[in-house]
CSV table of C-alpha atoms (C1' of nucleotides) in Angstrom, one decimal:
chain,number,residue,atom,x,y,z
A,1,MET,CA,106.8,135.6,59.0
A,2,SER,CA,107.3,136.9,62.6
A,3,ARG,CA,107.7,134.3,65.4
A,4,LYS,CA,106.2,134.3,68.9
A,5,PRO,CA,108.6,133.9,71.9
A,6,VAL,CA,108.8,130.1,72.3
A,7,GLY,CA,106.7,127.8,70.1
A,8,ASP,CA,103.0,128.0,69.7
A,9,LYS,CA,100.8,128.7,72.7
A,10,ARG,CA,99.6,125.1,73.1
A,11,THR,CA,103.2,124.0,73.5
A,12,ARG,CA,104.0,126.8,75.8
A,13,LEU,CA,101.0,125.9,77.9
A,14,VAL,CA,102.0,122.2,78.1
A,15,ASN,CA,105.6,123.1,79.0
A,16,ALA,CA,104.5,125.4,81.7
A,17,ALA,CA,102.0,122.9,83.1
A,18,ALA,CA,104.6,120.1,83.0
A,19,LYS,CA,107.1,122.2,85.0
A,20,LEU,CA,104.5,123.3,87.6
A,21,VAL,CA,102.9,119.9,88.0
A,22,HIS,CA,106.3,118.4,88.6
A,23,GLU,CA,107.3,121.0,91.1
A,24,GLN,CA,104.0,121.5,92.9
A,25,GLY,CA,101.9,118.4,92.1
A,26,PHE,CA,98.8,118.3,90.0
A,27,HIS,CA,96.2,119.4,92.6
A,28,ARG,CA,98.2,122.3,93.8
A,29,THR,CA,98.8,123.6,90.4
A,30,THR,CA,96.0,126.0,89.4
A,31,LEU,CA,95.0,127.1,85.9
A,32,ALA,CA,96.0,130.6,87.0
A,33,ASP,CA,99.5,129.3,87.8
A,34,ILE,CA,99.8,127.8,84.3
A,35,SER,CA,98.5,131.0,82.8
A,36,GLU,CA,101.1,133.1,84.5
A,37,GLU,CA,104.0,130.7,83.9
A,38,SER,CA,103.2,130.4,80.2
A,39,GLY,CA,102.1,134.0,79.6
A,40,VAL,CA,98.8,132.8,78.1
A,41,PRO,CA,95.8,134.7,79.6
A,42,LEU,CA,93.6,132.6,81.9
A,43,GLY,CA,90.5,132.7,79.8
A,44,ASN,CA,92.4,131.6,76.7
A,45,LEU,CA,93.3,128.3,78.2
A,46,SER,CA,89.9,126.9,77.4
A,47,TYR,CA,90.5,127.4,73.7
A,48,TYR,CA,93.4,125.0,73.8
A,49,PHE,CA,92.2,122.6,76.5
A,50,LYS,CA,88.6,121.9,77.5
A,51,SER,CA,89.5,121.1,81.1
A,52,LYS,CA,92.3,120.8,83.6
A,53,ASP,CA,92.3,117.1,83.2
A,54,ALA,CA,92.9,117.6,79.5
A,55,ILE,CA,96.0,119.7,80.3
A,56,GLY,CA,97.1,116.9,82.7
A,57,HIS,CA,96.7,114.4,80.0
A,58,ALA,CA,98.8,116.5,77.6
A,59,VAL,CA,101.5,116.8,80.2
A,60,VAL,CA,101.6,113.0,80.5
A,61,GLU,CA,101.7,112.6,76.7
A,62,ARG,CA,104.7,114.9,76.7
A,63,LEU,CA,106.4,112.7,79.3
A,64,ALA,CA,105.6,109.6,77.2
A,65,CYS,CA,107.2,111.2,74.2
A,66,ALA,CA,110.3,112.1,76.2
A,67,TYR,CA,110.7,108.6,77.5
A,68,ASP,CA,110.2,107.2,74.0
A,69,ALA,CA,113.1,109.3,72.7
A,70,LEU,CA,115.3,108.3,75.7
A,71,ARG,CA,114.7,104.6,75.2
A,72,GLU,CA,115.5,105.0,71.5
A,73,SER,CA,118.8,106.7,72.3
A,74,TRP,CA,119.6,104.0,74.9
A,75,GLU,CA,119.0,101.3,72.3
A,76,ALA,CA,121.9,102.7,70.3
A,77,ALA,CA,124.0,100.5,72.5
A,78,PRO,CA,123.8,96.8,71.4
A,79,ASP,CA,124.4,95.4,74.8
A,80,PRO,CA,121.3,95.4,77.0
A,81,ARG,CA,123.5,95.7,80.1
A,82,ASP,CA,124.7,99.1,78.7
A,83,ARG,CA,121.1,100.1,78.0
A,84,LEU,CA,120.1,99.5,81.6
A,85,THR,CA,123.2,101.4,82.7
A,86,SER,CA,122.0,104.3,80.6
A,87,PHE,CA,118.6,104.1,82.3
A,88,ILE,CA,120.1,104.2,85.7
A,89,GLN,CA,122.4,107.0,84.7
A,90,LEU,CA,119.3,109.1,83.9
A,91,THR,CA,118.3,109.3,87.5
A,92,MET,CA,121.9,110.2,88.3
A,93,THR,CA,121.8,113.0,85.8
A,94,ASN,CA,118.5,114.3,87.2
A,95,ARG,CA,119.4,113.9,90.8
A,96,ASP,CA,119.0,117.5,91.7
A,97,ALA,CA,115.5,117.7,90.3
A,98,LEU,CA,114.7,114.4,91.8
A,99,SER,CA,115.6,115.5,95.3
A,100,ARG,CA,113.7,118.7,94.8
A,101,SER,CA,110.5,117.4,93.1
A,102,GLY,CA,110.7,113.6,92.8
A,103,CYS,CA,110.2,111.6,89.7
A,104,PRO,CA,107.8,113.4,87.3
A,105,VAL,CA,106.0,110.2,86.5
A,106,GLY,CA,106.2,108.5,89.9
A,107,THR,CA,105.0,111.3,92.0
A,108,LEU,CA,102.1,111.9,89.5
A,109,CYS,CA,101.1,108.2,89.9
A,110,ALA,CA,101.4,108.4,93.7
A,111,GLU,CA,99.2,111.5,93.8
A,112,LEU,CA,96.5,110.5,91.3
A,113,SER,CA,96.3,106.7,91.4
A,114,LYS,CA,94.3,106.9,94.6
A,115,GLU,CA,91.4,108.6,92.8
A,116,GLY,CA,91.8,107.1,89.4
A,117,GLY,CA,90.8,108.9,86.2
A,118,LEU,CA,92.2,109.6,82.8
A,119,VAL,CA,95.4,111.4,84.0
A,120,ALA,CA,96.3,108.7,86.5
A,121,ASP,CA,95.7,106.0,84.0
A,122,SER,CA,97.9,107.6,81.4
A,123,ALA,CA,100.7,108.3,83.9
A,124,THR,CA,100.5,104.6,84.9
A,125,ARG,CA,100.8,103.6,81.3
A,126,VAL,CA,104.0,105.6,80.9
A,127,LEU,CA,105.4,103.8,83.9
A,128,GLY,CA,104.2,100.5,82.4
A,129,GLU,CA,105.9,101.2,79.1
A,130,LEU,CA,109.2,101.8,80.9
A,131,ARG,CA,108.8,98.6,82.9
A,132,GLY,CA,108.1,96.7,79.7
A,133,TRP,CA,111.2,98.0,78.1
A,134,ILE,CA,113.3,97.1,81.2
A,135,GLU,CA,111.9,93.7,81.2
A,136,ALA,CA,112.7,93.3,77.5
A,137,GLN,CA,116.4,94.1,78.3
A,138,PHE,CA,116.5,91.4,81.0
A,139,ARG,CA,115.0,89.0,78.5
A,140,LEU,CA,117.7,89.8,76.0
A,141,LEU,CA,120.1,89.0,78.8
A,142,GLY,CA,118.7,85.6,79.0
A,143,LYS,CA,116.8,86.0,82.3
A,144,GLY,CA,113.6,84.4,80.9
A,145,ALA,CA,110.7,84.1,83.2
A,146,ALA,CA,112.6,86.0,86.0
A,147,SER,CA,112.7,89.1,83.8
A,148,ALA,CA,109.4,90.6,85.0
A,149,ASP,CA,110.5,90.3,88.6
A,150,LEU,CA,113.9,91.8,87.9
A,151,ALA,CA,112.3,94.7,86.0
A,152,ASN,CA,109.9,95.4,88.9
A,153,HIS,CA,112.8,95.2,91.3
A,154,LEU,CA,114.9,97.7,89.4
A,155,LEU,CA,112.0,100.1,88.8
A,156,SER,CA,111.0,99.8,92.4
A,157,ALA,CA,114.5,100.8,93.5
A,158,ILE,CA,114.6,103.8,91.3
A,159,GLN,CA,111.1,105.0,92.3
A,160,GLY,CA,111.8,104.3,96.0
A,161,VAL,CA,115.1,106.2,96.1
A,162,SER,CA,113.4,109.1,94.2
A,163,LEU,CA,110.8,109.2,96.9
A,164,LEU,CA,113.4,109.1,99.7
A,165,ALA,CA,115.5,111.8,98.0
A,166,LEU,CA,112.4,114.0,97.7
A,167,ALA,CA,111.3,113.4,101.3
A,168,PHE,CA,114.8,114.0,102.8
A,169,HIS,CA,115.9,116.5,100.2
A,170,ASP,CA,119.1,114.5,99.9
A,171,VAL,CA,120.9,114.3,96.5
A,172,LYS,CA,123.5,111.8,98.0
A,173,LEU,CA,120.8,109.2,98.3
A,174,VAL,CA,120.4,109.1,94.6
A,175,GLU,CA,124.1,109.0,94.0
A,176,ARG,CA,124.7,106.1,96.3
A,177,GLU,CA,121.7,104.0,95.2
A,178,ALA,CA,122.6,104.6,91.5
A,179,ARG,CA,126.1,103.3,92.1
A,180,TYR,CA,124.6,100.3,94.0
A,181,LEU,CA,122.3,99.5,91.1
A,182,GLN,CA,125.0,100.0,88.5
A,183,ARG,CA,127.0,97.3,90.3
A,184,TRP,CA,124.0,95.1,90.6
A,185,VAL,CA,123.3,95.2,86.8
A,186,ARG,CA,127.0,94.7,86.0
A,187,ASP,CA,127.3,91.7,88.3
A,188,LEU,CA,124.1,90.0,87.1
A,189,ALA,CA,125.0,86.5,86.0
A,190,GLY,CA,124.2,85.8,82.3
B,1,MET,CA,78.7,107.0,133.1
B,2,SER,CA,77.3,106.6,129.6
B,3,ARG,CA,79.9,106.2,126.8
B,4,LYS,CA,79.8,107.6,123.3
B,5,PRO,CA,80.2,105.2,120.3
B,6,VAL,CA,84.0,105.0,119.9
B,7,GLY,CA,86.4,106.9,122.1
B,8,ASP,CA,86.3,110.6,122.5
B,9,LYS,CA,85.6,112.9,119.6
B,10,ARG,CA,89.2,114.0,119.1
B,11,THR,CA,90.3,110.4,118.6
B,12,ARG,CA,87.4,109.7,116.3
B,13,LEU,CA,88.4,112.7,114.2
B,14,VAL,CA,92.0,111.7,113.9
B,15,ASN,CA,91.0,108.1,113.1
B,16,ALA,CA,88.6,109.3,110.4
B,17,ALA,CA,91.2,111.7,109.0
B,18,ALA,CA,93.9,109.1,109.0
B,19,LYS,CA,91.7,106.7,107.0
B,20,LEU,CA,90.6,109.3,104.5
B,21,VAL,CA,94.1,110.9,104.1
B,22,HIS,CA,95.5,107.4,103.4
B,23,GLU,CA,92.8,106.6,100.9
B,24,GLN,CA,92.4,109.9,99.1
B,25,GLY,CA,95.5,111.9,99.9
B,26,PHE,CA,95.7,115.0,102.1
B,27,HIS,CA,94.6,117.7,99.6
B,28,ARG,CA,91.6,115.8,98.3
B,29,THR,CA,90.4,115.1,101.8
B,30,THR,CA,88.1,117.9,102.9
B,31,LEU,CA,87.0,118.9,106.4
B,32,ALA,CA,83.5,118.0,105.3
B,33,ASP,CA,84.7,114.5,104.5
B,34,ILE,CA,86.3,114.1,107.9
B,35,SER,CA,83.2,115.5,109.6
B,36,GLU,CA,81.0,113.0,107.8
B,37,GLU,CA,83.3,110.0,108.3
B,38,SER,CA,83.7,110.7,112.0
B,39,GLY,CA,80.1,111.8,112.7
B,40,VAL,CA,81.4,115.1,114.3
B,41,PRO,CA,79.6,118.1,112.9
B,42,LEU,CA,81.7,120.3,110.6
B,43,GLY,CA,81.7,123.4,112.7
B,44,ASN,CA,82.8,121.4,115.7
B,45,LEU,CA,86.1,120.5,114.2
B,46,SER,CA,87.6,123.9,115.0
B,47,TYR,CA,87.1,123.2,118.7
B,48,TYR,CA,89.5,120.3,118.5
B,49,PHE,CA,91.8,121.5,115.8
B,50,LYS,CA,92.5,125.0,114.8
B,51,SER,CA,93.3,124.2,111.1
B,52,LYS,CA,93.4,121.4,108.6
B,53,ASP,CA,97.2,121.3,108.9
B,54,ALA,CA,96.7,120.7,112.7
B,55,ILE,CA,94.6,117.6,111.8
B,56,GLY,CA,97.2,116.5,109.3
B,57,HIS,CA,99.9,116.8,112.0
B,58,ALA,CA,97.8,114.7,114.5
B,59,VAL,CA,97.4,112.1,111.8
B,60,VAL,CA,101.1,111.8,111.4
B,61,GLU,CA,101.6,111.7,115.1
B,62,ARG,CA,99.2,108.8,115.2
B,63,LEU,CA,101.3,107.1,112.5
B,64,ALA,CA,104.5,107.8,114.5
B,65,CYS,CA,103.0,106.1,117.5
B,66,ALA,CA,101.9,103.1,115.5
B,67,TYR,CA,105.4,102.6,114.1
B,68,ASP,CA,106.9,103.0,117.6
B,69,ALA,CA,104.7,100.2,118.8
B,70,LEU,CA,105.6,98.0,115.8
B,71,ARG,CA,109.4,98.5,116.3
B,72,GLU,CA,109.0,97.7,119.9
B,73,SER,CA,107.3,94.4,119.0
B,74,TRP,CA,109.9,93.6,116.4
B,75,GLU,CA,112.6,94.1,119.0
B,76,ALA,CA,111.2,91.2,120.9
B,77,ALA,CA,113.4,89.1,118.6
B,78,PRO,CA,117.0,89.1,119.7
B,79,ASP,CA,118.4,88.5,116.1
B,80,PRO,CA,118.4,91.7,114.0
B,81,ARG,CA,117.9,89.6,110.9
B,82,ASP,CA,114.6,88.4,112.3
B,83,ARG,CA,113.6,92.0,113.2
B,84,LEU,CA,114.2,93.1,109.6
B,85,THR,CA,112.2,90.1,108.4
B,86,SER,CA,109.3,91.3,110.6
B,87,PHE,CA,109.6,94.7,109.1
B,88,ILE,CA,109.4,93.3,105.5
B,89,GLN,CA,106.6,91.0,106.6
B,90,LEU,CA,104.6,94.1,107.6
B,91,THR,CA,104.3,95.2,103.9
B,92,MET,CA,103.3,91.7,103.0
B,93,THR,CA,100.6,91.8,105.6
B,94,ASN,CA,99.3,95.1,104.4
B,95,ARG,CA,99.7,94.3,100.7
B,96,ASP,CA,96.0,94.8,99.9
B,97,ALA,CA,95.9,98.3,101.4
B,98,LEU,CA,99.2,99.1,99.8
B,99,SER,CA,98.0,98.2,96.3
B,100,ARG,CA,94.9,100.3,96.9
B,101,SER,CA,96.3,103.3,98.7
B,102,GLY,CA,100.0,103.0,98.9
B,103,CYS,CA,102.2,103.4,102.0
B,104,PRO,CA,100.5,105.8,104.5
B,105,VAL,CA,103.7,107.5,105.2
B,106,GLY,CA,105.4,107.4,101.8
B,107,THR,CA,102.5,108.7,99.8
B,108,LEU,CA,102.1,111.5,102.3
B,109,CYS,CA,105.7,112.5,101.9
B,110,ALA,CA,105.4,112.3,98.1
B,111,GLU,CA,102.4,114.5,98.2
B,112,LEU,CA,103.5,117.1,100.7
B,113,SER,CA,107.3,117.3,100.5
B,114,LYS,CA,107.1,119.4,97.3
B,115,GLU,CA,105.5,122.2,99.2
B,116,GLY,CA,107.1,121.8,102.6
B,117,GLY,CA,105.3,122.8,105.8
B,118,LEU,CA,104.7,121.2,109.2
B,119,VAL,CA,102.8,118.1,108.0
B,120,ALA,CA,105.4,117.3,105.4
B,121,ASP,CA,108.2,117.7,107.9
B,122,SER,CA,106.6,115.4,110.5
B,123,ALA,CA,105.8,112.8,107.9
B,124,THR,CA,109.5,112.9,106.8
B,125,ARG,CA,110.5,112.5,110.4
B,126,VAL,CA,108.5,109.3,110.7
B,127,LEU,CA,110.2,107.9,107.7
B,128,GLY,CA,113.5,109.0,109.2
B,129,GLU,CA,112.9,107.2,112.4
B,130,LEU,CA,112.1,104.1,110.6
B,131,ARG,CA,115.3,104.5,108.5
B,132,GLY,CA,117.3,105.0,111.7
B,133,TRP,CA,115.9,101.9,113.2
B,134,ILE,CA,116.7,99.8,110.1
B,135,GLU,CA,120.2,101.2,110.0
B,136,ALA,CA,120.7,100.2,113.7
B,137,GLN,CA,119.8,96.6,112.8
B,138,PHE,CA,122.4,96.5,110.1
B,139,ARG,CA,124.9,97.9,112.5
B,140,LEU,CA,124.1,95.2,115.0
B,141,LEU,CA,124.7,92.8,112.1
B,142,GLY,CA,128.2,94.2,111.9
B,143,LYS,CA,127.7,96.2,108.7
B,144,GLY,CA,129.5,99.2,110.1
B,145,ALA,CA,129.8,102.2,107.8
B,146,ALA,CA,127.7,100.4,105.1
B,147,SER,CA,124.7,100.3,107.3
B,148,ALA,CA,123.3,103.6,106.2
B,149,ASP,CA,123.4,102.7,102.6
B,150,LEU,CA,121.9,99.3,103.3
B,151,ALA,CA,119.1,100.9,105.2
B,152,ASN,CA,118.3,103.4,102.5
B,153,HIS,CA,118.4,100.5,99.9
B,154,LEU,CA,115.9,98.5,101.9
B,155,LEU,CA,113.6,101.3,102.6
B,156,SER,CA,113.8,102.4,99.0
B,157,ALA,CA,112.8,99.0,97.8
B,158,ILE,CA,109.8,99.0,100.1
B,159,GLN,CA,108.7,102.5,99.2
B,160,GLY,CA,109.3,101.8,95.5
B,161,VAL,CA,107.3,98.6,95.4
B,162,SER,CA,104.5,100.3,97.4
B,163,LEU,CA,104.3,103.0,94.7
B,164,LEU,CA,104.3,100.5,91.8
B,165,ALA,CA,101.7,98.4,93.6
B,166,LEU,CA,99.5,101.5,93.9
B,167,ALA,CA,100.0,102.6,90.4
B,168,PHE,CA,99.4,99.2,88.8
B,169,HIS,CA,96.9,98.1,91.5
B,170,ASP,CA,98.8,94.9,91.7
B,171,VAL,CA,99.1,92.9,95.0
B,172,LYS,CA,101.4,90.4,93.4
B,173,LEU,CA,104.2,93.0,93.1
B,174,VAL,CA,104.3,93.3,96.8
B,175,GLU,CA,104.4,89.6,97.3
B,176,ARG,CA,107.2,89.0,94.9
B,177,GLU,CA,109.3,91.9,96.1
B,178,ALA,CA,108.8,91.0,99.7
B,179,ARG,CA,110.0,87.5,99.0
B,180,TYR,CA,113.0,88.9,97.1
B,181,LEU,CA,113.9,91.2,100.0
B,182,GLN,CA,113.5,88.4,102.6
B,183,ARG,CA,116.0,86.3,100.7
B,184,TRP,CA,118.3,89.4,100.4
B,185,VAL,CA,118.3,89.9,104.2
B,186,ARG,CA,118.7,86.3,104.9
B,187,ASP,CA,121.7,85.9,102.5
B,188,LEU,CA,123.5,89.0,103.7
B,189,ALA,CA,127.0,88.1,104.7
B,190,GLY,CA,127.8,88.8,108.4
C,1,DG,C1',91.8,133.2,67.5
C,2,DT,C1',92.4,136.1,71.6
C,3,DC,C1',91.2,138.1,75.7
C,4,DT,C1',88.3,140.4,79.8
C,5,DA,C1',85.0,139.7,82.9
C,6,DT,C1',82.4,136.7,85.5
C,7,DA,C1',79.5,132.8,86.8
C,8,DT,C1',79.4,128.7,89.7
C,9,DG,C1',80.8,125.7,92.9
C,10,DT,C1',83.6,124.3,96.8
C,11,DG,C1',86.8,124.5,100.6
C,12,DG,C1',88.7,126.3,105.0
C,13,DA,C1',87.6,128.8,108.7
C,14,DT,C1',84.5,131.6,111.9
C,15,DA,C1',80.5,133.7,114.4
C,16,DG,C1',77.7,133.1,117.7
C,17,DA,C1',73.3,130.7,119.6
C,18,DC,C1',72.5,127.0,122.8
D,1,DG,C1',81.5,121.9,125.0
D,2,DT,C1',78.5,121.5,121.0
D,3,DC,C1',76.4,122.7,116.8
D,4,DT,C1',74.0,125.6,112.8
D,5,DA,C1',74.6,128.9,109.7
D,6,DT,C1',77.6,131.6,107.1
D,7,DC,C1',81.6,134.3,105.5
D,8,DC,C1',85.3,134.8,102.4
D,9,DA,C1',88.8,133.2,99.3
D,10,DC,C1',89.9,130.8,95.5
D,11,DA,C1',89.6,127.4,91.6
D,12,DT,C1',87.4,125.8,87.4
D,13,DA,C1',84.9,126.8,83.8
D,14,DT,C1',82.2,129.8,80.7
D,15,DA,C1',80.2,133.9,78.3
D,16,DG,C1',80.8,136.9,75.1
D,17,DA,C1',83.2,141.3,73.3
D,18,DC,C1',86.9,142.2,70.1
DNA sequence: GTCTATATGTGGATAGAC
DNA sequence: GTCTATCCACATATAGAC
């Protein structure tokens, strides 16, 4: 019952692809890059994925699962305000990666939404699920019909500061905006 | 003194490249695309630009000039609050293009900042000039040391909503966030 | 299932005639 | 200055041995 280095090859491929796509973007990441990073020979990729888009889709599915798990952990808190605080705290925790490579979902949407396609659509869906969850928290806070706008506003702020942090390579931007948003959530009437 | 269709070839090339880069992104735009869009034969591009990066740089310079002109027009208003309102109004005016292709500067930064290089740096500089101008308006409003944070907050909101509008292909997002920000600027104490 | 070798297409850049 | 034809590198995808 011997075990290979880290998980099965499919998992290693998706992990490698996720890392590279986040750091370099989807177009700039080649199958050769993924092969090297994962240690799986180039020609073997096609056994696990029939195309580069299929790898991209698997990467997005992996992100979707990660966000599912995060939301579940945030829901351990009974107060929706605390849940939103946890969400904002995530960007604070990841501020180094954000200022280096941006938001893994947001930059993917920005890069691929212009051309459309399966990967772009699934990345947008991940963003949409997150937005829906945020909106639900505002609803629980009694914001009613304004909840959708508030969710878009919060997600915009997070995505926007991630983009600025990436462009200016400035961690402090995330720190300051996160503090700003934490106050904003705390001070919301309701 | 006969005249060619629209301006000299160099200008036509940059205009075509700007349009395509905005709509498709930098990597996905090929020299062949630019050749076709501009009507300038492929092999002739090298006479005007020595590389694709040189074209990208010219496109960003064109954007920088456009924003210079915009800021100058906004400064016709003596009240900094009105100037900021004009800035926010710009995204409202361009909401259709934003929801189709995102912010011309922001998406370029998102795409290229991960790899660095001349084009990424100049795109970031355009964003920085805009940020500096916004900060100056807040300073004129007496916001003092908080002006930098306020500028980053406003620019983040604009960039964030542009990204969401692009991902979800939803014009209404821009309309609602613009209204939100207009109120925010109007209600700022000072 | 795993891998080497390669086919096929495309993109950026250039050579050189006019 | 302008344009046609082409080179070369590289990326995706596949063929087929083991």
